[in-house]
PDB file of N, CA, C, O and CB in Angstrom:
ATOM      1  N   UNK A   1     -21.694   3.822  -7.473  1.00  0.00           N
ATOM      2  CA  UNK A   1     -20.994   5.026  -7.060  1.00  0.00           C
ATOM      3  C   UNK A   1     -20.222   4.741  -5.769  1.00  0.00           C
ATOM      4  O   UNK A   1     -20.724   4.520  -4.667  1.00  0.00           O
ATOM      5  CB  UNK A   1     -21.988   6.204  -6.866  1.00  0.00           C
ATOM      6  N   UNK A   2     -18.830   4.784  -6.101  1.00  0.00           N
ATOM      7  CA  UNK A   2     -17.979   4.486  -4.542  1.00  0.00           C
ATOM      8  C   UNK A   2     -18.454   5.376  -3.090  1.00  0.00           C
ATOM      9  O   UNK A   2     -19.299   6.227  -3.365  1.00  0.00           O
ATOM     10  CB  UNK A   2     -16.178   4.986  -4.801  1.00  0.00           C
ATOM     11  N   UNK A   3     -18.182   5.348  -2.046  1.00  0.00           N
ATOM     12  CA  UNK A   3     -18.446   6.568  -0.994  1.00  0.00           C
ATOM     13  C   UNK A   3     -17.126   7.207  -0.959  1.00  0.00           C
ATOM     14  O   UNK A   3     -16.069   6.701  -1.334  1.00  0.00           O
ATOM     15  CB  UNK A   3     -18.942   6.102   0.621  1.00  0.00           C
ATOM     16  N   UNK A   4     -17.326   8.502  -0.413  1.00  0.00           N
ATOM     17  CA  UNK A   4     -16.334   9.073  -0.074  1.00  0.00           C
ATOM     18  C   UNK A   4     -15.186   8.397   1.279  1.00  0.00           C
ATOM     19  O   UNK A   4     -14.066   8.861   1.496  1.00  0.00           O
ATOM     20  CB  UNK A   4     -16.975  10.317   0.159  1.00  0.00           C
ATOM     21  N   UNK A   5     -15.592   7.645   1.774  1.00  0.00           N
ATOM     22  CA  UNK A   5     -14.859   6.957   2.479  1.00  0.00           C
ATOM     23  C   UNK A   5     -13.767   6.004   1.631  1.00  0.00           C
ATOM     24  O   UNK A   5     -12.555   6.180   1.755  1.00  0.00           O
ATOM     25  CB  UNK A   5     -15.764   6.271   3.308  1.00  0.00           C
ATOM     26  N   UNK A   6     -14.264   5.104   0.864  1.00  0.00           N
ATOM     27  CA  UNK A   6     -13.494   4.395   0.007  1.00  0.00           C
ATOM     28  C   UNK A   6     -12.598   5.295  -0.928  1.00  0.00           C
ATOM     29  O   UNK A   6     -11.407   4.993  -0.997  1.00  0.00           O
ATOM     30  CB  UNK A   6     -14.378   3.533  -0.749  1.00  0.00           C
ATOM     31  N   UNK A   7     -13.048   6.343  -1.632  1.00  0.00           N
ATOM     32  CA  UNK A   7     -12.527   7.270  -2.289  1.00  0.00           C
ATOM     33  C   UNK A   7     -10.726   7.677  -1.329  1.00  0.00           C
ATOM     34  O   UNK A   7      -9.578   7.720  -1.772  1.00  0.00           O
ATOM     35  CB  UNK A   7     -13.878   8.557  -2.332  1.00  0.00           C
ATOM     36  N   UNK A   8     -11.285   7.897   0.057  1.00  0.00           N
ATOM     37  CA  UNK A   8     -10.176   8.572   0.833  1.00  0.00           C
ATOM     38  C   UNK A   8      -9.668   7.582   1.183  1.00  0.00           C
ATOM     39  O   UNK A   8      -8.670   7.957   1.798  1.00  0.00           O
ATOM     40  CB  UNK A   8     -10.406   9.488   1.925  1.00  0.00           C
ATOM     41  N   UNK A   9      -9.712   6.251   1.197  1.00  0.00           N
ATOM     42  CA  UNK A   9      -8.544   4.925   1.065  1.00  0.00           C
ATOM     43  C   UNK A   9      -7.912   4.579   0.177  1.00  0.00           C
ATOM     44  O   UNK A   9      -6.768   4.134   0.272  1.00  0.00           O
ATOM     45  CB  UNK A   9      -8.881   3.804   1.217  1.00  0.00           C
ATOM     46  N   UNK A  10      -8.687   4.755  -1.081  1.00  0.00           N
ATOM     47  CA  UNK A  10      -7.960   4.480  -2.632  1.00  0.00           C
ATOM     48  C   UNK A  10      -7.054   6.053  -2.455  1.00  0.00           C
ATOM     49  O   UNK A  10      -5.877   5.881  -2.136  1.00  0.00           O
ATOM     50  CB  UNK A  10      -9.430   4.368  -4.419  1.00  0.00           C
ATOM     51  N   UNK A  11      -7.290   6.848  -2.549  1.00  0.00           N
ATOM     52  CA  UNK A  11      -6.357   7.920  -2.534  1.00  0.00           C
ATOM     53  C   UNK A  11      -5.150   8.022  -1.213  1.00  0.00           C
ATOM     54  O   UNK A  11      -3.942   8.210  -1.362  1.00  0.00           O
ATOM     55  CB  UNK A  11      -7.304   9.181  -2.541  1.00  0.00           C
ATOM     56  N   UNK A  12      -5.868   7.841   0.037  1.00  0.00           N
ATOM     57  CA  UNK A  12      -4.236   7.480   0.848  1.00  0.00           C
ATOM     58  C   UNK A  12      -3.564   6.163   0.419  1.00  0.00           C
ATOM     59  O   UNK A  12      -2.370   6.115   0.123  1.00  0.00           O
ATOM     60  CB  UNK A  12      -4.384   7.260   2.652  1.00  0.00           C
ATOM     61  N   UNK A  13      -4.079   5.495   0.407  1.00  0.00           N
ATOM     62  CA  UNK A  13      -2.992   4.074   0.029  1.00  0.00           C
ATOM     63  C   UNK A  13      -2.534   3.691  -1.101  1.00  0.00           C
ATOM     64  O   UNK A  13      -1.734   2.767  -1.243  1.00  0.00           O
ATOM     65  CB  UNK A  13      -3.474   2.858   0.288  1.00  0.00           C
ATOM     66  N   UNK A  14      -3.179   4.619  -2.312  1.00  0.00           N
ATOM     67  CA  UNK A  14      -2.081   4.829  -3.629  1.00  0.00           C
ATOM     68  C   UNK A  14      -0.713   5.907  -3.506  1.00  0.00           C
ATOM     69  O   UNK A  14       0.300   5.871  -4.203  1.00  0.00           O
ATOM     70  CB  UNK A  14      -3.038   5.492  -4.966  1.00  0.00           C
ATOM     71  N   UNK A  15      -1.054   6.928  -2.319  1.00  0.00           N
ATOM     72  CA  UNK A  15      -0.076   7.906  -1.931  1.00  0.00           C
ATOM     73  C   UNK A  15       1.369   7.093  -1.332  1.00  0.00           C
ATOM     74  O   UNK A  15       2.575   7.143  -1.575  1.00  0.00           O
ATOM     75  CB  UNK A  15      -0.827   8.916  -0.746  1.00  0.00           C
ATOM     76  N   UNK A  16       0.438   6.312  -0.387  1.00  0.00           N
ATOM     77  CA  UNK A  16       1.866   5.243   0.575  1.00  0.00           C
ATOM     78  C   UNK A  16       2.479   4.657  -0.333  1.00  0.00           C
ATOM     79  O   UNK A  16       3.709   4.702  -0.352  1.00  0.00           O
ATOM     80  CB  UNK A  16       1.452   3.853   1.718  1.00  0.00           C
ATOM     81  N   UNK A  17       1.725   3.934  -1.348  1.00  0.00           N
ATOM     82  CA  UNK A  17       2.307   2.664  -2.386  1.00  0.00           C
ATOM     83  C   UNK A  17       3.242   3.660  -3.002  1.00  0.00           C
ATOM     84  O   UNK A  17       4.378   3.366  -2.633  1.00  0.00           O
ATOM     85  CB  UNK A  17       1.073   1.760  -3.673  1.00  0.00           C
ATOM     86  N   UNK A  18       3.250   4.449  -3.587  1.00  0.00           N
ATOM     87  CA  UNK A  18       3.649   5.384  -4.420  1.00  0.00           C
ATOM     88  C   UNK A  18       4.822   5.458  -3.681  1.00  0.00           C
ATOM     89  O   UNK A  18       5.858   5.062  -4.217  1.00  0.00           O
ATOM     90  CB  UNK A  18       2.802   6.617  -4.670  1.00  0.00           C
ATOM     91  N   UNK A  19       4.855   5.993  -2.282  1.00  0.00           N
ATOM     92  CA  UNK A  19       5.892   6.335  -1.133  1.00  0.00           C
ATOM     93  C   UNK A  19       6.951   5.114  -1.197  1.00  0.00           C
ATOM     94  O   UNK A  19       8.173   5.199  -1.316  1.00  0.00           O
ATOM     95  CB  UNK A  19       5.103   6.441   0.504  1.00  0.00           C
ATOM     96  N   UNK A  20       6.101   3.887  -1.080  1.00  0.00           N
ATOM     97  CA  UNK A  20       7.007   2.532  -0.684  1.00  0.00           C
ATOM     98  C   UNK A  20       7.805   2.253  -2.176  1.00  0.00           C
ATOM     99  O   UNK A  20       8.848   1.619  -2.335  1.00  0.00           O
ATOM    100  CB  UNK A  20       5.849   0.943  -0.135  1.00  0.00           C
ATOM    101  N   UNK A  21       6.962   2.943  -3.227  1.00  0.00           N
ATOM    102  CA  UNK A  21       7.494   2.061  -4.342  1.00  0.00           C
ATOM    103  C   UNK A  21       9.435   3.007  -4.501  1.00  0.00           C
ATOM    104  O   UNK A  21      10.535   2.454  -4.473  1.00  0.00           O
ATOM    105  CB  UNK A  21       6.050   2.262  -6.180  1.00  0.00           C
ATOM    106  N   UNK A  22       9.135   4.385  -4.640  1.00  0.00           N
ATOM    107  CA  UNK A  22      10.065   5.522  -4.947  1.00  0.00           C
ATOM    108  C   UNK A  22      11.246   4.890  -3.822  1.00  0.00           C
ATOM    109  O   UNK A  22      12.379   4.582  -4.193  1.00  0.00           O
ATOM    110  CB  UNK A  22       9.322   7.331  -4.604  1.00  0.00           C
ATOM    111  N   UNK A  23      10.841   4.775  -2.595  1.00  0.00           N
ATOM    112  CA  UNK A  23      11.637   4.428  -1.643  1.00  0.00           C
ATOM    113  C   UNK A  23      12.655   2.719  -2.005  1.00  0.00           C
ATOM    114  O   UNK A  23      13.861   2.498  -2.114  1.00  0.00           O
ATOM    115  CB  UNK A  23      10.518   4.422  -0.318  1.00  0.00           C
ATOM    116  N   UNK A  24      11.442   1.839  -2.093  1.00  0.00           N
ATOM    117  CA  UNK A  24      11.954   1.031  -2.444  1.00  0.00           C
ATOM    118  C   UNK A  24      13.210   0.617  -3.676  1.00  0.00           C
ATOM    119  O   UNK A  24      14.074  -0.246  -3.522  1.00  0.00           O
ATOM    120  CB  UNK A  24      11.070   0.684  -2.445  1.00  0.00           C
ATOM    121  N   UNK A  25      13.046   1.372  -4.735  1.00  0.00           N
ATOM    122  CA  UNK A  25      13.782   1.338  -6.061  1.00  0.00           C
ATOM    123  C   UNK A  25      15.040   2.245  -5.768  1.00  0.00           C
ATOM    124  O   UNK A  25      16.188   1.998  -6.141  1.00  0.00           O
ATOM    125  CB  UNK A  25      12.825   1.926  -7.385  1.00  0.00           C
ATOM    126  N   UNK A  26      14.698   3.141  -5.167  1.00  0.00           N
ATOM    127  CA  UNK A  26      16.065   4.089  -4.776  1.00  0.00           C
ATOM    128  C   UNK A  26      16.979   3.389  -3.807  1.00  0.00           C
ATOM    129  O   UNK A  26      18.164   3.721  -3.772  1.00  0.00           O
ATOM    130  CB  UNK A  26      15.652   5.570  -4.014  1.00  0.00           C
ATOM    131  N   UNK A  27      16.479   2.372  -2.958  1.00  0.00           N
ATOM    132  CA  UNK A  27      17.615   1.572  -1.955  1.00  0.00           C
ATOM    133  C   UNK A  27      17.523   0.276  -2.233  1.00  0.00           C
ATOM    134  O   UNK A  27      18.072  -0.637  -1.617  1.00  0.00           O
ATOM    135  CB  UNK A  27      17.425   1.687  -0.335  1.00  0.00           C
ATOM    136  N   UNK A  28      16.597   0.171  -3.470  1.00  0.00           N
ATOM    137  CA  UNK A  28      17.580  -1.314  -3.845  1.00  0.00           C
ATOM    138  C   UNK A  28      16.682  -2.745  -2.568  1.00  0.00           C
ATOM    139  O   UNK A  28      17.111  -3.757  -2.014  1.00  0.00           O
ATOM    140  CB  UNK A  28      20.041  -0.848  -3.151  1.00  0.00           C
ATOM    141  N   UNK A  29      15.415  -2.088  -2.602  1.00  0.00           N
ATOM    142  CA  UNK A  29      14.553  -2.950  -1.346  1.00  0.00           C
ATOM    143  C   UNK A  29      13.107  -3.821  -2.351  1.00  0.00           C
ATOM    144  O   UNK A  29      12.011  -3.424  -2.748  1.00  0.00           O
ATOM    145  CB  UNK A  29      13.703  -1.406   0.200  1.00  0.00           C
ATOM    146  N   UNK A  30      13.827  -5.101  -2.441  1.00  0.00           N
ATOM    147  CA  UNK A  30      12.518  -5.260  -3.194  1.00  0.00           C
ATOM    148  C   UNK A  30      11.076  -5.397  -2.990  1.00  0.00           C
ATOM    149  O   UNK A  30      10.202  -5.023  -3.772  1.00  0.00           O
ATOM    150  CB  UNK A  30      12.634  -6.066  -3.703  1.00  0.00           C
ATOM    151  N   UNK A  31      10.882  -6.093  -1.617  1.00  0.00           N
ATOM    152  CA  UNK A  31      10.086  -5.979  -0.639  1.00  0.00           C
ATOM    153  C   UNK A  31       9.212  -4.780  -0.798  1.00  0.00           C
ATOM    154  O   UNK A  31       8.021  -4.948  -1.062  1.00  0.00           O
ATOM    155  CB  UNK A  31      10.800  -5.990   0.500  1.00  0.00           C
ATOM    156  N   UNK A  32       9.720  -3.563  -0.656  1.00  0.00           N
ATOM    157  CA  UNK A  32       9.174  -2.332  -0.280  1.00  0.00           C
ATOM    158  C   UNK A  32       8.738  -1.867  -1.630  1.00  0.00           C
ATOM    159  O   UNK A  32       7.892  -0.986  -1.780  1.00  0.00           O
ATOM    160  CB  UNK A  32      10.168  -1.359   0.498  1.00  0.00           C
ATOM    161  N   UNK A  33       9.260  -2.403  -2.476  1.00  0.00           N
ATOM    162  CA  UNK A  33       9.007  -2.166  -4.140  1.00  0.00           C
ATOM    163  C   UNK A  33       7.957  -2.591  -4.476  1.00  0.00           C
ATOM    164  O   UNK A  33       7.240  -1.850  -5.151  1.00  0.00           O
ATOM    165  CB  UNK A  33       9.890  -2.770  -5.112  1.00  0.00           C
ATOM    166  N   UNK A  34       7.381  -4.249  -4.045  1.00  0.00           N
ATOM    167  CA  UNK A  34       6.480  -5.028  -4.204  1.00  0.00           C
ATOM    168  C   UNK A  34       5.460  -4.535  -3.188  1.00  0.00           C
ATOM    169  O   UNK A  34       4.329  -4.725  -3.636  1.00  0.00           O
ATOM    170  CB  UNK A  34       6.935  -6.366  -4.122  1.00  0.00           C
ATOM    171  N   UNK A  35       5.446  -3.944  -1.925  1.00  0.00           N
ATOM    172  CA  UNK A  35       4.511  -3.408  -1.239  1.00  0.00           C
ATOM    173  C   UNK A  35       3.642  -2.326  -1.811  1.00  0.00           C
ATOM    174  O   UNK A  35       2.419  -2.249  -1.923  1.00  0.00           O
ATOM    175  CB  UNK A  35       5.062  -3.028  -0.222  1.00  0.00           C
ATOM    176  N   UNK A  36       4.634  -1.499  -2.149  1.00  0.00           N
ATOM    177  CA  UNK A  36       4.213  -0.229  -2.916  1.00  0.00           C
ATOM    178  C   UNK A  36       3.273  -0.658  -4.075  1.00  0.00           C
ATOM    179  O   UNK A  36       2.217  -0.036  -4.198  1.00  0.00           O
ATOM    180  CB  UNK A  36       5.531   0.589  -3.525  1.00  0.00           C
ATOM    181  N   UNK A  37       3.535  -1.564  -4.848  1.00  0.00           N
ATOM    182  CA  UNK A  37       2.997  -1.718  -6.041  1.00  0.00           C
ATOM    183  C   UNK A  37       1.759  -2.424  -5.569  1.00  0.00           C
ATOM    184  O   UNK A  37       0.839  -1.925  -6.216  1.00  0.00           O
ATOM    185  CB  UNK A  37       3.894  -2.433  -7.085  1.00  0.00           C
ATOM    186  N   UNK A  38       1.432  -3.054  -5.010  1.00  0.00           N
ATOM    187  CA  UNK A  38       0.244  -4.253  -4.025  1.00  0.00           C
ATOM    188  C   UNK A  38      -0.538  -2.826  -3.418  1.00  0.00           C
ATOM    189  O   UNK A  38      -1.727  -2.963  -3.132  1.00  0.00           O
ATOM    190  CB  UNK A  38       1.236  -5.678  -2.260  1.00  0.00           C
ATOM    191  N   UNK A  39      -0.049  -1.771  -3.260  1.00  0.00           N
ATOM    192  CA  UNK A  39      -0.718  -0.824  -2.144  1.00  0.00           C
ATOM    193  C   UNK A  39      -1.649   0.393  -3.108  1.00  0.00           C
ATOM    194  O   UNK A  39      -2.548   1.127  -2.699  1.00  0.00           O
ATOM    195  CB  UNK A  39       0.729   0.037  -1.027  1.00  0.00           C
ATOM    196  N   UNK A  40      -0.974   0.277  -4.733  1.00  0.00           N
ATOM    197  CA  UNK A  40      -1.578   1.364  -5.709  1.00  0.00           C
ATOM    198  C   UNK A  40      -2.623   0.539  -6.482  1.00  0.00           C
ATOM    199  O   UNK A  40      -3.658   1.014  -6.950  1.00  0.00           O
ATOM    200  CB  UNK A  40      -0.397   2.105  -6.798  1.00  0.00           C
ATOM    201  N   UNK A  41      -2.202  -0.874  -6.574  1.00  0.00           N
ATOM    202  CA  UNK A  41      -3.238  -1.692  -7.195  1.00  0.00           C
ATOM    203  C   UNK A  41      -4.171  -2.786  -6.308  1.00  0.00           C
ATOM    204  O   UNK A  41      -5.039  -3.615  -6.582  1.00  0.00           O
ATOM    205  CB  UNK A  41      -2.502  -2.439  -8.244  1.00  0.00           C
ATOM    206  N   UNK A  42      -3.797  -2.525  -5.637  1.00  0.00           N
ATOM    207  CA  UNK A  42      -5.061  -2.887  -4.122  1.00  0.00           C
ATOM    208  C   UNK A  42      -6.304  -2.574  -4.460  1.00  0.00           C
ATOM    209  O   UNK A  42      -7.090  -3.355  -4.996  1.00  0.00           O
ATOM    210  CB  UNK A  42      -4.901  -1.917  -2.586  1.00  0.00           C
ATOM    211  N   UNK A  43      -6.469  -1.743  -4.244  1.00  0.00           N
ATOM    212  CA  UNK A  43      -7.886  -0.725  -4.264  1.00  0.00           C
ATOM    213  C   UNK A  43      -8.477  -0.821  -5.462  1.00  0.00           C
ATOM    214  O   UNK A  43      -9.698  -0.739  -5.329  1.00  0.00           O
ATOM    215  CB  UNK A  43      -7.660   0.887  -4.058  1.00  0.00           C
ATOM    216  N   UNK A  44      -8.090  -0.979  -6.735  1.00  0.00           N
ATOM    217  CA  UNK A  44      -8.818  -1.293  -7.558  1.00  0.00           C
ATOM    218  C   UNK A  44      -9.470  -2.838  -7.710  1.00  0.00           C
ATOM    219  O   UNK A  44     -10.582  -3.088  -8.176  1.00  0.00           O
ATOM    220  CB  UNK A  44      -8.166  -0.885  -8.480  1.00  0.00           C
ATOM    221  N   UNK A  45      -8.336  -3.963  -7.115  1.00  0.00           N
ATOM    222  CA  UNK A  45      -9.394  -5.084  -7.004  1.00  0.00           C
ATOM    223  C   UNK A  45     -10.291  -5.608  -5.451  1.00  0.00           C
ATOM    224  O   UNK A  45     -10.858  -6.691  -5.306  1.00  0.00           O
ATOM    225  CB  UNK A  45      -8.530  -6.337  -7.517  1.00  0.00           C
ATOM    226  N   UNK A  46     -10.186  -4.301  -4.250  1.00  0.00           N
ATOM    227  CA  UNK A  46     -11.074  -4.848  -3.374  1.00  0.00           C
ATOM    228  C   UNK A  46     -12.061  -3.823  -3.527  1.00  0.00           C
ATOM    229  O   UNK A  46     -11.681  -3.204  -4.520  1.00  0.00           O
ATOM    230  CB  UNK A  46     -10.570  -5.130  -1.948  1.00  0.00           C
ATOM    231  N   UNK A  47     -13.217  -3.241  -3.064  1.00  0.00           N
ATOM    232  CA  UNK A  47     -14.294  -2.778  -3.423  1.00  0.00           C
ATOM    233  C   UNK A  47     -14.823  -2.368  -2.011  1.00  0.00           C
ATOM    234  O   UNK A  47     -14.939  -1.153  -1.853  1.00  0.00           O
ATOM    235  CB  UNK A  47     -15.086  -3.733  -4.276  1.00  0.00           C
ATOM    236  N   UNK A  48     -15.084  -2.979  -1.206  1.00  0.00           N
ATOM    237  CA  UNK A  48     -15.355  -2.535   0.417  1.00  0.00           C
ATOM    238  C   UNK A  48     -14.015  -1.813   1.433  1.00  0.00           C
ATOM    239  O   UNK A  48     -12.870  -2.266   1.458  1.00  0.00           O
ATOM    240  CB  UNK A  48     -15.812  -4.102   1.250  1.00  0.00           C
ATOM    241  N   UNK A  49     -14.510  -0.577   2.239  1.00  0.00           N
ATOM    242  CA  UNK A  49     -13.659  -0.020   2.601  1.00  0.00           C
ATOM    243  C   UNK A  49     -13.115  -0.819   4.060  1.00  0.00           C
ATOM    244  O   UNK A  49     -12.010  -0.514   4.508  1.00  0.00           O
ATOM    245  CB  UNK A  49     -14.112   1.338   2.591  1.00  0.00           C
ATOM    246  N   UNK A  50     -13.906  -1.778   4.705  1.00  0.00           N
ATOM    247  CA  UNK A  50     -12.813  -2.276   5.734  1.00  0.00           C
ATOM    248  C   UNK A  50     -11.911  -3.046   5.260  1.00  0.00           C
ATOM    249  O   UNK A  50     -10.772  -2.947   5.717  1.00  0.00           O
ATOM    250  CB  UNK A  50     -13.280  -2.987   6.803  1.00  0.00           C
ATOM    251  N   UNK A  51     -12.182  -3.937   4.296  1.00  0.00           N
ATOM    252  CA  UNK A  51     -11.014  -4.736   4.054  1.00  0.00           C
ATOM    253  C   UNK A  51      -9.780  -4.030   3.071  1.00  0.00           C
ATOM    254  O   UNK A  51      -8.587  -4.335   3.054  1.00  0.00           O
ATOM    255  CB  UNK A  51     -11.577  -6.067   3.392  1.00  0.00           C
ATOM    256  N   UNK A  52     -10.370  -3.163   2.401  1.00  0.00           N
ATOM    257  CA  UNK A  52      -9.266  -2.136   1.789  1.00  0.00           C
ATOM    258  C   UNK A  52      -8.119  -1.881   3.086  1.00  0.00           C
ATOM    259  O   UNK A  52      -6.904  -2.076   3.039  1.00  0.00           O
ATOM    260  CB  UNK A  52     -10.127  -0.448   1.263  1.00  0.00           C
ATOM    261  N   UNK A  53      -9.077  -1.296   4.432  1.00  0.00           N
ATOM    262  CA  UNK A  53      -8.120  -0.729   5.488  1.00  0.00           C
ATOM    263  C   UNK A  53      -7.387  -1.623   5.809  1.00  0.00           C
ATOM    264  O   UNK A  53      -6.188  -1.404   5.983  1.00  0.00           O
ATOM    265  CB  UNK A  53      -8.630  -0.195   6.655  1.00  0.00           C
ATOM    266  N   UNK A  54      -7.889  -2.761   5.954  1.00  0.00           N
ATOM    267  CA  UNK A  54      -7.044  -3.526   7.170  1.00  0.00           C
ATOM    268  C   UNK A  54      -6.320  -4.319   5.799  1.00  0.00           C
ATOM    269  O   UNK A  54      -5.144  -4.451   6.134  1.00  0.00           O
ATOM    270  CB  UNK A  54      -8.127  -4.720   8.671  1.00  0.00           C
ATOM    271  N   UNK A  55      -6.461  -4.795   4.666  1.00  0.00           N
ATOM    272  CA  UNK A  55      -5.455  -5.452   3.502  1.00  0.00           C
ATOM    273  C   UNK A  55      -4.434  -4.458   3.451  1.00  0.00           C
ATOM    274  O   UNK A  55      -3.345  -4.987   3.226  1.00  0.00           O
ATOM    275  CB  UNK A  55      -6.131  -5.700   1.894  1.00  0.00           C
ATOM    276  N   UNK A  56      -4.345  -2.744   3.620  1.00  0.00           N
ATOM    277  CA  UNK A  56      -3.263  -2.152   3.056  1.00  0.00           C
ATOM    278  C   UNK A  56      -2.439  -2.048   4.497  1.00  0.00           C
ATOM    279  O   UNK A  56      -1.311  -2.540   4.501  1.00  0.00           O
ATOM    280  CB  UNK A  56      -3.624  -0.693   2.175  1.00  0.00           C
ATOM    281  N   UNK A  57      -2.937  -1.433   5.729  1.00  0.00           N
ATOM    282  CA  UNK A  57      -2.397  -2.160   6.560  1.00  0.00           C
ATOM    283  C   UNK A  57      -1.729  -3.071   7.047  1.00  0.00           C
ATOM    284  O   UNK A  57      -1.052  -2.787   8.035  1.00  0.00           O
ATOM    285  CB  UNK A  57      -2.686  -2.250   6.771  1.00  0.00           C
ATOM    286  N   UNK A  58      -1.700  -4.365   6.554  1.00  0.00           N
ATOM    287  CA  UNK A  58      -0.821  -5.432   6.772  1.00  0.00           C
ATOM    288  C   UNK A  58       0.081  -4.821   5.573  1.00  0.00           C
ATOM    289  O   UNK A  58       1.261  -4.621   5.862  1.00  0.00           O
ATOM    290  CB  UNK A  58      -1.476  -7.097   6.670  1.00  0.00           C
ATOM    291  N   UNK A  59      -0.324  -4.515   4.313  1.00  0.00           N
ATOM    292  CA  UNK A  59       0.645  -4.640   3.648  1.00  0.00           C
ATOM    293  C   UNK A  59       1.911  -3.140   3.834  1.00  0.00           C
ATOM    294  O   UNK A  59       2.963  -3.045   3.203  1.00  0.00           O
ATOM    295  CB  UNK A  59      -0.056  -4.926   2.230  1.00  0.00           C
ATOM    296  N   UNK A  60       1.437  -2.235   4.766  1.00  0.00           N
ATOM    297  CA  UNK A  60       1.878  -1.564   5.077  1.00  0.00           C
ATOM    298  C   UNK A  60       3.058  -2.049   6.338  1.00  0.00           C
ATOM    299  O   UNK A  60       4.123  -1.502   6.054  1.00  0.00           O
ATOM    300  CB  UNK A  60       0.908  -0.811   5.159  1.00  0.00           C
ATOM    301  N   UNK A  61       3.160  -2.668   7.280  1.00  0.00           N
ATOM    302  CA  UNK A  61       3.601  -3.176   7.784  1.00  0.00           C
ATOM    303  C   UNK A  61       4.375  -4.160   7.272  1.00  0.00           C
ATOM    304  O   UNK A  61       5.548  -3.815   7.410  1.00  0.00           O
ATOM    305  CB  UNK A  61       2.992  -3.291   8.372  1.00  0.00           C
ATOM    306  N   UNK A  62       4.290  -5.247   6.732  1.00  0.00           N
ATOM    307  CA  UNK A  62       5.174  -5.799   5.717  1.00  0.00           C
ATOM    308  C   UNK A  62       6.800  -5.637   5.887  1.00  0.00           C
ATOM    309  O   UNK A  62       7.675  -6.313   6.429  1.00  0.00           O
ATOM    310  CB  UNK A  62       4.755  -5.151   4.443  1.00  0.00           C
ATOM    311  N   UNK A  63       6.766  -4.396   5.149  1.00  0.00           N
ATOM    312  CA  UNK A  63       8.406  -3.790   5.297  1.00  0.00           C
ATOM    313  C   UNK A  63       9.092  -4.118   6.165  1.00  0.00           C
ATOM    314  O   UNK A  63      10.195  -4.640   6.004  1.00  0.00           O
ATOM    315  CB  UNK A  63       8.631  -2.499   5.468  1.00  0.00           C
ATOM    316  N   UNK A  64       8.390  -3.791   7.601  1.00  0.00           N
ATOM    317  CA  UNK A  64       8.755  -3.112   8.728  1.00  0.00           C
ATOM    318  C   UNK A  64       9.103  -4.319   9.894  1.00  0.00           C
ATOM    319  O   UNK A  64       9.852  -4.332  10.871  1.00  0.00           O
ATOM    320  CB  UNK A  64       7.519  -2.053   9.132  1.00  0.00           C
ATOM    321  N   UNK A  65       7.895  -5.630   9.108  1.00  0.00           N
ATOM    322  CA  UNK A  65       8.212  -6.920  10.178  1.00  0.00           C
ATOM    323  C   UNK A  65       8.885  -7.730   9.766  1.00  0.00           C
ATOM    324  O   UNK A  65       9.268  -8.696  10.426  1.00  0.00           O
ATOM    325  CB  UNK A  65       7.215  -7.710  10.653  1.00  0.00           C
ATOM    326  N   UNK A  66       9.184  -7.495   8.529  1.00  0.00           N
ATOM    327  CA  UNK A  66      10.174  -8.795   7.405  1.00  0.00           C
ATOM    328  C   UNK A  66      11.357  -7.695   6.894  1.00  0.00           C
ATOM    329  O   UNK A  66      11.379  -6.974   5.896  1.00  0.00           O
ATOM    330  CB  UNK A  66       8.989  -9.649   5.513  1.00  0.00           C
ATOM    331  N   UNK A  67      12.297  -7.862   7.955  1.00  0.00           N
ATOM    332  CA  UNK A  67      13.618  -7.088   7.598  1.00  0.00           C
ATOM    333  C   UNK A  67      15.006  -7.971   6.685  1.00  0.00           C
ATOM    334  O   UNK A  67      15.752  -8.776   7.243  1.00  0.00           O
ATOM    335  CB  UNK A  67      14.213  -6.586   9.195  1.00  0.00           C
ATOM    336  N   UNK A  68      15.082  -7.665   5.512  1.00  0.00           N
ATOM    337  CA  UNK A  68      16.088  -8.636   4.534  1.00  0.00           C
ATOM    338  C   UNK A  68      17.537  -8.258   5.060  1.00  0.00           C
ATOM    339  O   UNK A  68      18.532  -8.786   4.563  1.00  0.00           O
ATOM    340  CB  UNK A  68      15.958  -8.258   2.651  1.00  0.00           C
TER     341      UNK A  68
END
């Protein structure tokens, strides 16, 4: 049975991915396309909630430090 902690990481960081992916495809950013998608299917292959945080985290950042 997951905790509610993990629960509220898989659910914010499928929200962002979701965010990065819509964003990404509408401006043509592939980067942000591939973040998004890494950020909704994250969470189903890590299982512990710190490394969930700090894996979507970097990949949240991503975008933002690698400008094309």
């Amino acid at each position: 049975m997951p905790t509610p902690t993990y629960l509220f990481l898989n659910l914010l960081l499928g929200a962002f991915g979701a965010g990065y992916m819509l964003y990404g495809r509408r401006n043509g950013h592939f980067l942000a396309t591939l973040c998004g998608l890494v950020l909704m299917v994250g969470p189903a292959l890590i299982s512990a909630p710190v490394p969930l945080l700090l894996g979507g985290l970097v990949v949240m950042a991503v975008p933002f430090l690698w400008r094309t």
